[in-house]
Amino acid sequence: MVQKRIKTAMMAALTVALTTTVANAGGLERGGYNIDLLFDPSDYAAEAAATYVNPQRELNNVTDINPANGDLNGLPNSGVDETEGYWVPRVGLKAGIGDSVDCMADYSQPWGAHTNPGANWAGANDNIQTKIESDNYSATCSYKWDMGKGQFRVIGGGFYQEVGGFKERLVSPAVPALGITGVGRMDLEGSGWGWRAGVAYEIPEYALRASLVYNSKVDLDNLEGSIDLSRVILGVGPGGPIIGSRYDVSSFASMPDSLELKVQTGVAPGWLVFGSVKWTDWSQLQIVSVTANDPSPVRPPTSLDLLYRDGWTVSGGVGHQFNDQWSGAVSLTWDRGTSHGYGNQTDTWTLGTGVSYLPTENVEIRLAGAIGLLTSGSSGPQTYNGAPVGTNVTYDFDTDIVSAISTSLKIKF
């Protein structure tokens, strides 16, 4: 019985990570934070993983409600493909130091977004293309000691994060004869530091583990970039059209803090149940104001309007070890949408499944997949701190599909 429980414990470490890497979360979350490698019982372990996510959000009944840039309501207004597929990589190294200390270092891309409806739709004055990317470099350690039948562990670490991206939208009517596309572009990038702290309790004999980990926010107080209005008409003066220019800008934002509880336990020889609850403070990202470093009447301030609310992600599932080489798991995840009246990040339901194969005791190969529903809704003008937001366009969207596939390789010794 003990030997079978130990095998279940070995399976537990892989199945929890197996089914959560393909969840589709709200806000700007992609890979999020993952420190599961820290709990690997091997003295040394290295892991590389890649996940491809393909959301298929379509916008319908699009209406241009701001004619200042020209009436766009004659352009396509339904079946507009907004989202782009994306890859999420992760690489980690873990080392055990003596009997009590474990440390890991990893690279990941926790945040990101890519919408690309293009210029040929009725909402081009709101968005042509927006892309955000991130790089995260992290180090995490834990110290554990015996407590009761198991071990108690304290966790701490830090990370350095780089975040950048751009947004393009129609700012003025196009005048092809003058080389005026009417498209403006904003680029921003910055970096910051964060930290994490947590606790965990484990009873390996029963494949039991409970962990609670907090990740701090990351202040990007050095956001710098530019706004390019060199192909935009800002007005008409005595000498004719006033053409914009490219100028430097700055801003400030914070990537959110989060708190996650994970629990797993063996329930029978070869069987495991697991679950998690995560809160992410996306509501701190409301209006990201952007100002010119050298302001003037033709260099007005602008903003990146998000109006997010806090995100909640709840997941649960079951795993089974078929034999010494093969394990599998199935999970169901609910993610509360961060949009509420503006934007299209509504609730997501995701069904995930995966398998793990151990050709030898030192090599582990995982393959996981997921299919999910992006629930329906609508987007239109809102008010934030007494000011109107989202006054360029309104649209609806039906229930859409998101799919994902994930693969990873772990070597341990």
Short mmCIF file of C-alpha atoms in Angstrom, two decimals:
data_model
loop_
_atom_site.label_atom_id
_atom_site.label_comp_id
_atom_site.label_asym_id
_atom_site.label_seq_id
_atom_site.Cartn_x
_atom_site.Cartn_y
_atom_site.Cartn_z
CA MET A 1 0.00 0.00 0.00
CA VAL A 2 2.79 2.44 0.90
CA GLN A 3 4.59 1.75 -2.36
CA LYS A 4 1.42 2.42 -4.34
CA ARG A 5 0.87 5.66 -2.45
CA ILE A 6 4.41 6.74 -3.23
CA LYS A 7 3.73 6.12 -6.93
CA THR A 8 0.63 8.26 -6.61
CA ALA A 9 2.73 10.99 -5.06
CA MET A 10 5.09 10.87 -8.02
CA MET A 11 2.09 11.21 -10.32
CA ALA A 12 0.72 14.11 -8.28
CA ALA A 13 3.67 16.34 -9.04
CA LEU A 14 3.13 16.00 -12.77
CA THR A 15 -0.64 15.94 -13.18
CA VAL A 16 -1.36 19.19 -11.39
CA ALA A 17 1.01 21.11 -13.66
CA LEU A 18 -0.13 19.04 -16.62
CA THR A 19 -3.69 20.35 -16.71
CA THR A 20 -3.23 23.92 -15.52
CA THR A 21 -0.73 25.07 -18.15
CA VAL A 22 -3.47 25.41 -20.76
CA ALA A 23 -6.00 27.49 -18.84
CA ASN A 24 -7.12 30.70 -20.54
CA ALA A 25 -7.26 33.49 -17.94
CA GLY A 26 -8.46 37.09 -18.03
CA GLY A 27 -6.69 40.41 -17.90
CA LEU A 28 -3.28 40.23 -19.52
CA GLU A 29 -2.50 36.80 -18.09
CA ARG A 30 -0.81 34.16 -20.25
CA GLY A 31 1.48 31.78 -18.41
CA GLY A 32 1.12 33.44 -15.02
CA TYR A 33 3.47 32.25 -12.28
CA ASN A 34 4.32 28.56 -11.80
CA ILE A 35 6.68 27.20 -9.11
CA ASP A 36 5.56 23.54 -9.18
CA LEU A 37 9.08 22.47 -10.15
CA LEU A 38 10.24 23.54 -6.67
CA PHE A 39 8.37 20.54 -5.18
CA ASP A 40 10.03 17.92 -7.38
CA PRO A 41 11.50 15.27 -5.04
CA SER A 42 14.64 14.81 -7.18
CA ASP A 43 17.92 16.38 -6.11
CA TYR A 44 18.17 18.12 -9.49
CA ALA A 45 15.60 18.71 -12.22
CA ALA A 46 15.35 20.71 -15.44
CA GLU A 47 12.15 21.41 -17.32
CA ALA A 48 11.19 23.06 -20.60
CA ALA A 49 7.55 23.60 -21.59
CA ALA A 50 5.65 25.31 -24.40
CA THR A 51 1.92 25.98 -24.69
CA TYR A 52 0.02 27.20 -27.75
CA VAL A 53 -3.32 28.90 -27.10
CA ASN A 54 -5.79 29.73 -29.87
CA PRO A 55 -8.70 31.96 -28.76
CA GLN A 56 -11.29 32.57 -31.48
CA ARG A 57 -13.22 35.65 -30.40
CA GLU A 58 -15.43 37.27 -33.09
CA LEU A 59 -17.09 40.69 -32.80
CA ASN A 60 -20.58 41.33 -34.17
CA ASN A 61 -22.98 44.26 -34.61
CA VAL A 62 -20.07 46.70 -34.49
CA THR A 63 -21.12 50.36 -34.56
CA ASP A 64 -18.82 53.36 -34.93
CA ILE A 65 -20.21 55.91 -32.46
CA ASN A 66 -17.44 58.48 -32.90
CA PRO A 67 -17.56 59.98 -36.43
CA ALA A 68 -14.63 62.35 -35.77
CA ASN A 69 -12.28 60.06 -37.72
CA GLY A 70 -14.77 59.47 -40.51
CA ASP A 71 -17.88 57.33 -40.46
CA LEU A 72 -16.73 53.69 -40.48
CA ASN A 73 -20.15 52.08 -40.36
CA GLY A 74 -19.89 51.08 -44.02
CA LEU A 75 -17.01 48.72 -43.19
CA PRO A 76 -17.49 45.06 -42.06
CA ASN A 77 -19.30 44.99 -38.73
CA SER A 78 -19.90 41.29 -37.97
CA GLY A 79 -17.75 38.19 -37.87
CA VAL A 80 -14.67 40.32 -37.15
CA ASP A 81 -11.78 38.09 -36.01
CA GLU A 82 -10.18 39.95 -33.14
CA THR A 83 -7.79 37.54 -31.43
CA GLU A 84 -4.48 35.96 -32.41
CA GLY A 85 -3.02 32.64 -31.24
CA TYR A 86 0.09 32.75 -29.08
CA TRP A 87 2.88 30.62 -27.58
CA VAL A 88 3.76 30.54 -23.87
CA PRO A 89 7.27 29.16 -23.10
CA ARG A 90 8.70 28.26 -19.72
CA VAL A 91 12.14 26.97 -18.69
CA GLY A 92 13.17 26.03 -15.15
CA LEU A 93 16.01 24.51 -13.14
CA LYS A 94 15.69 23.09 -9.62
CA ALA A 95 18.33 21.95 -7.11
CA GLY A 96 18.07 20.40 -3.67
CA ILE A 97 20.60 21.67 -1.14
CA GLY A 98 20.91 19.19 1.68
CA ASP A 99 17.78 17.71 3.19
CA SER A 100 15.95 20.96 3.90
CA VAL A 101 16.55 23.54 1.15
CA ASP A 102 15.24 23.54 -2.43
CA CYS A 103 15.85 26.32 -4.96
CA MET A 104 14.72 26.94 -8.52
CA ALA A 105 15.35 29.50 -11.24
CA ASP A 106 13.02 29.95 -14.19
CA TYR A 107 12.18 32.04 -17.22
CA SER A 108 8.55 32.61 -18.25
CA GLN A 109 6.20 35.01 -20.03
CA PRO A 110 3.44 35.65 -17.48
CA TRP A 111 1.63 38.51 -19.24
CA GLY A 112 0.64 39.26 -22.81
CA ALA A 113 -2.11 40.11 -25.27
CA HIS A 114 -2.53 40.25 -29.02
CA THR A 115 -5.64 41.55 -30.75
CA ASN A 116 -5.49 42.17 -34.49
CA PRO A 117 -8.85 42.98 -36.10
CA GLY A 118 -7.06 45.11 -38.72
CA ALA A 119 -8.05 48.41 -40.32
CA ASN A 120 -10.95 47.10 -42.38
CA TRP A 121 -13.69 47.02 -39.75
CA ALA A 122 -16.16 49.47 -38.24
CA GLY A 123 -14.18 49.78 -35.00
CA ALA A 124 -10.79 50.71 -36.47
CA ASN A 125 -10.89 54.05 -34.62
CA ASP A 126 -10.75 52.01 -31.39
CA ASN A 127 -8.23 49.31 -32.32
CA ILE A 128 -6.33 48.10 -35.38
CA GLN A 129 -3.75 46.03 -33.54
CA THR A 130 -2.62 45.79 -29.91
CA LYS A 131 0.23 43.59 -28.71
CA ILE A 132 1.75 43.25 -25.23
CA GLU A 133 4.63 40.92 -24.31
CA SER A 134 6.59 40.14 -21.15
CA ASP A 135 9.72 38.38 -19.91
CA ASN A 136 10.07 37.20 -16.32
CA TYR A 137 13.28 35.99 -14.62
CA SER A 138 12.71 34.40 -11.25
CA ALA A 139 14.53 32.72 -8.35
CA THR A 140 12.63 30.92 -5.59
CA CYS A 141 13.79 28.89 -2.57
CA SER A 142 12.12 26.98 0.24
CA TYR A 143 13.10 25.59 3.62
CA LYS A 144 11.29 22.56 5.04
CA TRP A 145 11.22 20.63 8.30
CA ASP A 146 9.32 17.71 9.75
CA MET A 147 5.94 18.47 11.27
CA GLY A 148 3.56 15.70 12.29
CA LYS A 149 3.32 13.04 9.59
CA GLY A 150 4.65 15.36 6.93
CA GLN A 151 6.80 18.39 6.24
CA PHE A 152 6.10 22.11 6.52
CA ARG A 153 7.75 24.40 3.99
CA VAL A 154 8.27 28.17 3.85
CA ILE A 155 8.77 29.70 0.41
CA GLY A 156 10.35 32.96 -0.71
CA GLY A 157 11.78 34.47 -3.86
CA GLY A 158 12.01 37.39 -6.24
CA PHE A 159 11.61 38.15 -9.93
CA TYR A 160 12.59 40.75 -12.48
CA GLN A 161 10.04 41.56 -15.15
CA GLU A 162 10.15 43.35 -18.52
CA VAL A 163 6.88 44.39 -20.17
CA GLY A 164 6.37 46.15 -23.50
CA GLY A 165 3.97 46.53 -26.39
CA PHE A 166 2.21 48.75 -28.89
CA LYS A 167 -1.24 49.85 -30.02
CA GLU A 168 -2.38 51.11 -33.42
CA ARG A 169 -5.72 52.73 -34.20
CA LEU A 170 -7.31 55.11 -36.69
CA VAL A 171 -6.84 58.69 -35.44
CA SER A 172 -7.92 60.72 -38.47
CA PRO A 173 -9.45 60.11 -41.91
CA ALA A 174 -7.01 58.80 -44.48
CA VAL A 175 -5.83 61.08 -47.31
CA PRO A 176 -3.91 58.79 -49.72
CA ALA A 177 -2.88 61.71 -51.96
CA LEU A 178 -0.88 63.18 -49.07
CA GLY A 179 0.43 59.82 -47.84
CA ILE A 180 -1.86 60.09 -44.81
CA THR A 181 -3.06 56.73 -43.51
CA GLY A 182 -4.71 58.24 -40.45
CA VAL A 183 -3.16 55.49 -38.29
CA GLY A 184 -1.45 56.42 -35.04
CA ARG A 185 0.83 54.13 -33.05
CA MET A 186 1.87 54.08 -29.40
CA ASP A 187 4.87 52.07 -28.12
CA LEU A 188 5.71 51.56 -24.43
CA GLU A 189 8.13 49.39 -22.46
CA GLY A 190 9.34 49.20 -18.88
CA SER A 191 10.60 46.90 -16.15
CA GLY A 192 10.33 46.26 -12.44
CA TRP A 193 10.95 43.90 -9.53
CA GLY A 194 8.60 41.71 -7.52
CA TRP A 195 8.72 39.15 -4.74
CA ARG A 196 6.85 36.05 -3.59
CA ALA A 197 6.22 34.37 -0.26
CA GLY A 198 4.29 31.29 0.72
CA VAL A 199 3.88 28.16 2.80
CA ALA A 200 3.20 24.52 2.01
CA TYR A 201 2.50 21.30 3.88
CA GLU A 202 3.18 17.86 2.39
CA ILE A 203 2.64 14.23 3.36
CA PRO A 204 4.33 12.34 0.49
CA GLU A 205 3.00 8.97 1.65
CA TYR A 206 -0.54 10.12 0.87
CA ALA A 207 0.34 12.35 -2.11
CA LEU A 208 -0.97 15.26 -0.06
CA ARG A 209 0.19 18.79 -0.64
CA ALA A 210 -1.38 22.13 0.21
CA SER A 211 0.33 25.39 -0.74
CA LEU A 212 -0.53 29.07 -0.45
CA VAL A 213 1.68 31.49 -2.41
CA TYR A 214 1.48 35.27 -2.76
CA ASN A 215 3.14 37.10 -5.68
CA SER A 216 3.61 40.84 -5.27
CA LYS A 217 2.70 43.47 -7.83
CA VAL A 218 5.41 44.80 -10.13
CA ASP A 219 5.59 48.58 -10.43
CA LEU A 220 6.54 49.66 -13.94
CA ASP A 221 7.38 53.21 -12.93
CA ASN A 222 9.81 53.64 -15.82
CA LEU A 223 7.46 53.08 -18.77
CA GLU A 224 8.94 54.93 -21.74
CA GLY A 225 8.11 54.97 -25.42
CA SER A 226 6.74 57.05 -28.24
CA ILE A 227 3.60 58.08 -30.07
CA ASP A 228 3.82 58.28 -33.84
CA LEU A 229 1.27 60.60 -35.48
CA SER A 230 3.42 61.36 -38.52
CA ARG A 231 0.70 60.02 -40.87
CA VAL A 232 -2.19 61.68 -39.08
CA ILE A 233 -3.96 64.99 -39.75
CA LEU A 234 -4.47 66.84 -36.44
CA GLY A 235 -6.36 69.76 -37.93
CA VAL A 236 -6.37 72.41 -40.62
CA GLY A 237 -4.48 75.73 -40.34
CA PRO A 238 -3.90 78.73 -42.57
CA GLY A 239 -1.24 76.83 -44.47
CA GLY A 240 -3.32 73.69 -44.93
CA PRO A 241 -3.46 70.37 -43.04
CA ILE A 242 -1.51 70.12 -39.78
CA ILE A 243 0.39 66.84 -39.84
CA GLY A 244 1.34 65.16 -36.59
CA SER A 245 4.82 64.02 -35.56
CA ARG A 246 6.56 61.33 -33.57
CA TYR A 247 7.35 62.24 -29.94
CA ASP A 248 8.54 60.60 -26.74
CA VAL A 249 6.09 59.71 -23.97
CA SER A 250 6.14 58.20 -20.47
CA SER A 251 3.70 56.44 -18.21
CA PHE A 252 3.26 54.30 -15.09
CA ALA A 253 1.46 51.02 -14.45
CA SER A 254 1.64 48.04 -12.11
CA MET A 255 1.33 44.40 -13.06
CA PRO A 256 -0.99 42.73 -10.55
CA ASP A 257 -0.32 40.86 -7.35
CA SER A 258 -1.92 37.44 -6.90
CA LEU A 259 -2.69 34.85 -4.24
CA GLU A 260 -3.09 31.16 -5.09
CA LEU A 261 -4.14 28.17 -3.02
CA LYS A 262 -3.40 24.70 -4.40
CA VAL A 263 -4.45 21.39 -2.83
CA GLN A 264 -3.91 17.80 -3.94
CA THR A 265 -4.28 14.44 -2.25
CA GLY A 266 -4.33 10.76 -3.06
CA VAL A 267 -7.74 9.18 -2.52
CA ALA A 268 -6.93 5.57 -3.48
CA PRO A 269 -3.90 3.70 -4.80
CA GLY A 270 -3.09 5.27 -8.16
CA TRP A 271 -5.76 8.01 -7.87
CA LEU A 272 -5.40 11.71 -7.07
CA VAL A 273 -7.75 14.68 -6.79
CA PHE A 274 -6.55 18.27 -6.98
CA GLY A 275 -7.88 21.81 -7.04
CA SER A 276 -6.82 25.44 -6.90
CA VAL A 277 -8.24 28.91 -6.31
CA LYS A 278 -6.42 32.02 -7.51
CA TRP A 279 -7.17 35.72 -7.06
CA THR A 280 -5.44 38.27 -9.30
CA ASP A 281 -5.65 42.02 -8.66
CA TRP A 282 -6.46 43.10 -12.20
CA SER A 283 -8.69 45.93 -10.94
CA GLN A 284 -5.61 48.09 -10.37
CA LEU A 285 -5.34 48.36 -14.17
CA GLN A 286 -8.08 50.84 -15.07
CA ILE A 287 -6.77 53.79 -17.11
CA VAL A 288 -3.06 53.86 -18.01
CA SER A 289 -2.37 57.55 -18.71
CA VAL A 290 0.33 58.40 -21.25
CA THR A 291 1.82 61.90 -21.47
CA ALA A 292 4.31 63.56 -23.79
CA ASN A 293 7.74 64.26 -22.30
CA ASP A 294 7.66 67.62 -24.10
CA PRO A 295 3.95 68.56 -24.17
CA SER A 296 2.51 71.11 -26.57
CA PRO A 297 -0.92 71.85 -28.10
CA VAL A 298 -0.32 69.26 -30.84
CA ARG A 299 0.90 66.62 -28.39
CA PRO A 300 -2.17 65.85 -26.29
CA PRO A 301 -2.11 63.18 -23.55
CA THR A 302 -3.69 59.81 -24.31
CA SER A 303 -4.40 56.61 -22.40
CA LEU A 304 -4.70 52.85 -22.58
CA ASP A 305 -8.20 52.11 -21.29
CA LEU A 306 -8.66 48.69 -19.68
CA LEU A 307 -11.24 49.03 -16.85
CA TYR A 308 -10.46 45.55 -15.51
CA ARG A 309 -12.01 44.01 -12.44
CA ASP A 310 -10.30 41.43 -10.22
CA GLY A 311 -9.80 37.98 -11.70
CA TRP A 312 -10.79 34.70 -10.01
CA THR A 313 -9.72 31.29 -11.32
CA VAL A 314 -11.06 28.06 -9.84
CA SER A 315 -9.87 24.66 -11.06
CA GLY A 316 -10.39 21.05 -10.01
CA GLY A 317 -9.67 17.63 -11.42
CA VAL A 318 -8.65 14.03 -11.01
CA GLY A 319 -5.51 12.14 -12.02
CA HIS A 320 -4.76 8.44 -12.40
CA GLN A 321 -1.53 6.47 -12.67
CA PHE A 322 -2.11 3.62 -15.12
CA ASN A 323 1.27 1.94 -14.60
CA ASP A 324 4.88 2.83 -13.82
CA GLN A 325 5.22 4.76 -17.09
CA TRP A 326 1.83 6.30 -17.92
CA SER A 327 -0.32 8.79 -15.98
CA GLY A 328 -3.22 10.98 -17.00
CA ALA A 329 -5.44 13.74 -15.65
CA VAL A 330 -8.65 15.64 -16.42
CA SER A 331 -9.56 19.09 -15.06
CA LEU A 332 -12.29 21.72 -15.28
CA THR A 333 -11.44 25.41 -14.87
CA TRP A 334 -13.63 28.49 -14.46
CA ASP A 335 -12.11 31.93 -14.91
CA ARG A 336 -14.15 35.02 -14.08
CA GLY A 337 -13.94 37.56 -16.86
CA THR A 338 -12.16 40.80 -16.07
CA SER A 339 -14.35 42.89 -18.40
CA HIS A 340 -17.69 44.20 -17.17
CA GLY A 341 -19.40 46.30 -19.82
CA TYR A 342 -16.28 47.45 -21.66
CA GLY A 343 -14.11 44.92 -23.51
CA ASN A 344 -14.79 41.27 -24.26
CA GLN A 345 -13.04 39.30 -21.52
CA THR A 346 -16.05 37.44 -20.14
CA ASP A 347 -16.14 34.21 -18.11
CA THR A 348 -14.23 31.24 -19.53
CA TRP A 349 -14.90 27.54 -18.93
CA THR A 350 -12.08 25.17 -19.89
CA LEU A 351 -11.88 21.37 -19.97
CA GLY A 352 -8.30 20.13 -19.90
CA THR A 353 -6.76 16.70 -20.21
CA GLY A 354 -3.24 15.37 -20.44
CA VAL A 355 -0.92 12.40 -20.23
CA SER A 356 2.57 11.87 -18.88
CA TYR A 357 5.05 9.26 -20.08
CA LEU A 358 8.20 8.21 -18.23
CA PRO A 359 10.44 6.25 -20.63
CA THR A 360 13.02 6.06 -17.80
CA GLU A 361 12.98 7.13 -14.17
CA ASN A 362 14.99 10.24 -15.11
CA VAL A 363 12.95 11.49 -18.08
CA GLU A 364 9.35 12.66 -18.17
CA ILE A 365 7.38 13.75 -21.26
CA ARG A 366 4.01 15.47 -20.98
CA LEU A 367 1.33 16.32 -23.50
CA ALA A 368 -1.84 18.20 -22.58
CA GLY A 369 -4.74 19.80 -24.41
CA ALA A 370 -7.77 21.90 -23.59
CA ILE A 371 -11.00 23.16 -25.12
CA GLY A 372 -12.96 26.03 -23.64
CA LEU A 373 -15.91 28.38 -24.01
CA LEU A 374 -15.54 32.18 -24.08
CA THR A 375 -18.96 33.33 -22.93
CA SER A 376 -21.02 35.97 -24.76
CA GLY A 377 -21.56 39.64 -23.96
CA SER A 378 -21.30 43.20 -25.26
CA SER A 379 -19.10 46.27 -24.98
CA GLY A 380 -20.00 49.95 -24.94
CA PRO A 381 -19.36 53.31 -23.27
CA GLN A 382 -18.72 53.36 -19.51
CA THR A 383 -17.95 56.04 -16.93
CA TYR A 384 -14.79 55.98 -14.80
CA ASN A 385 -14.21 58.65 -12.14
CA GLY A 386 -16.84 60.78 -13.82
CA ALA A 387 -15.23 60.62 -17.27
CA PRO A 388 -16.58 58.70 -20.29
CA VAL A 389 -14.59 55.68 -21.50
CA GLY A 390 -15.12 53.52 -24.58
CA THR A 391 -16.81 56.19 -26.65
CA ASN A 392 -15.49 55.04 -30.04
CA VAL A 393 -17.35 51.81 -30.70
CA THR A 394 -19.97 49.36 -29.49
CA TYR A 395 -20.19 45.66 -30.33
CA ASP A 396 -21.59 42.29 -29.27
CA PHE A 397 -20.01 38.85 -29.22
CA ASP A 398 -21.41 35.35 -29.01
CA THR A 399 -20.05 32.35 -27.12
CA ASP A 400 -16.73 31.50 -28.79
CA ILE A 401 -14.14 28.73 -28.58
CA VAL A 402 -10.61 28.66 -27.16
CA SER A 403 -8.29 25.67 -27.63
CA ALA A 404 -4.79 24.92 -26.45
CA ILE A 405 -2.05 22.31 -26.56
CA SER A 406 0.92 22.01 -24.22
CA THR A 407 4.04 19.88 -24.19
CA SER A 408 6.99 19.66 -21.82
CA LEU A 409 10.13 17.69 -21.12
CA LYS A 410 11.60 17.17 -17.64
CA ILE A 411 14.96 15.60 -16.84
CA LYS A 412 15.67 14.74 -13.20
CA PHE A 413 18.57 13.10 -11.43
#
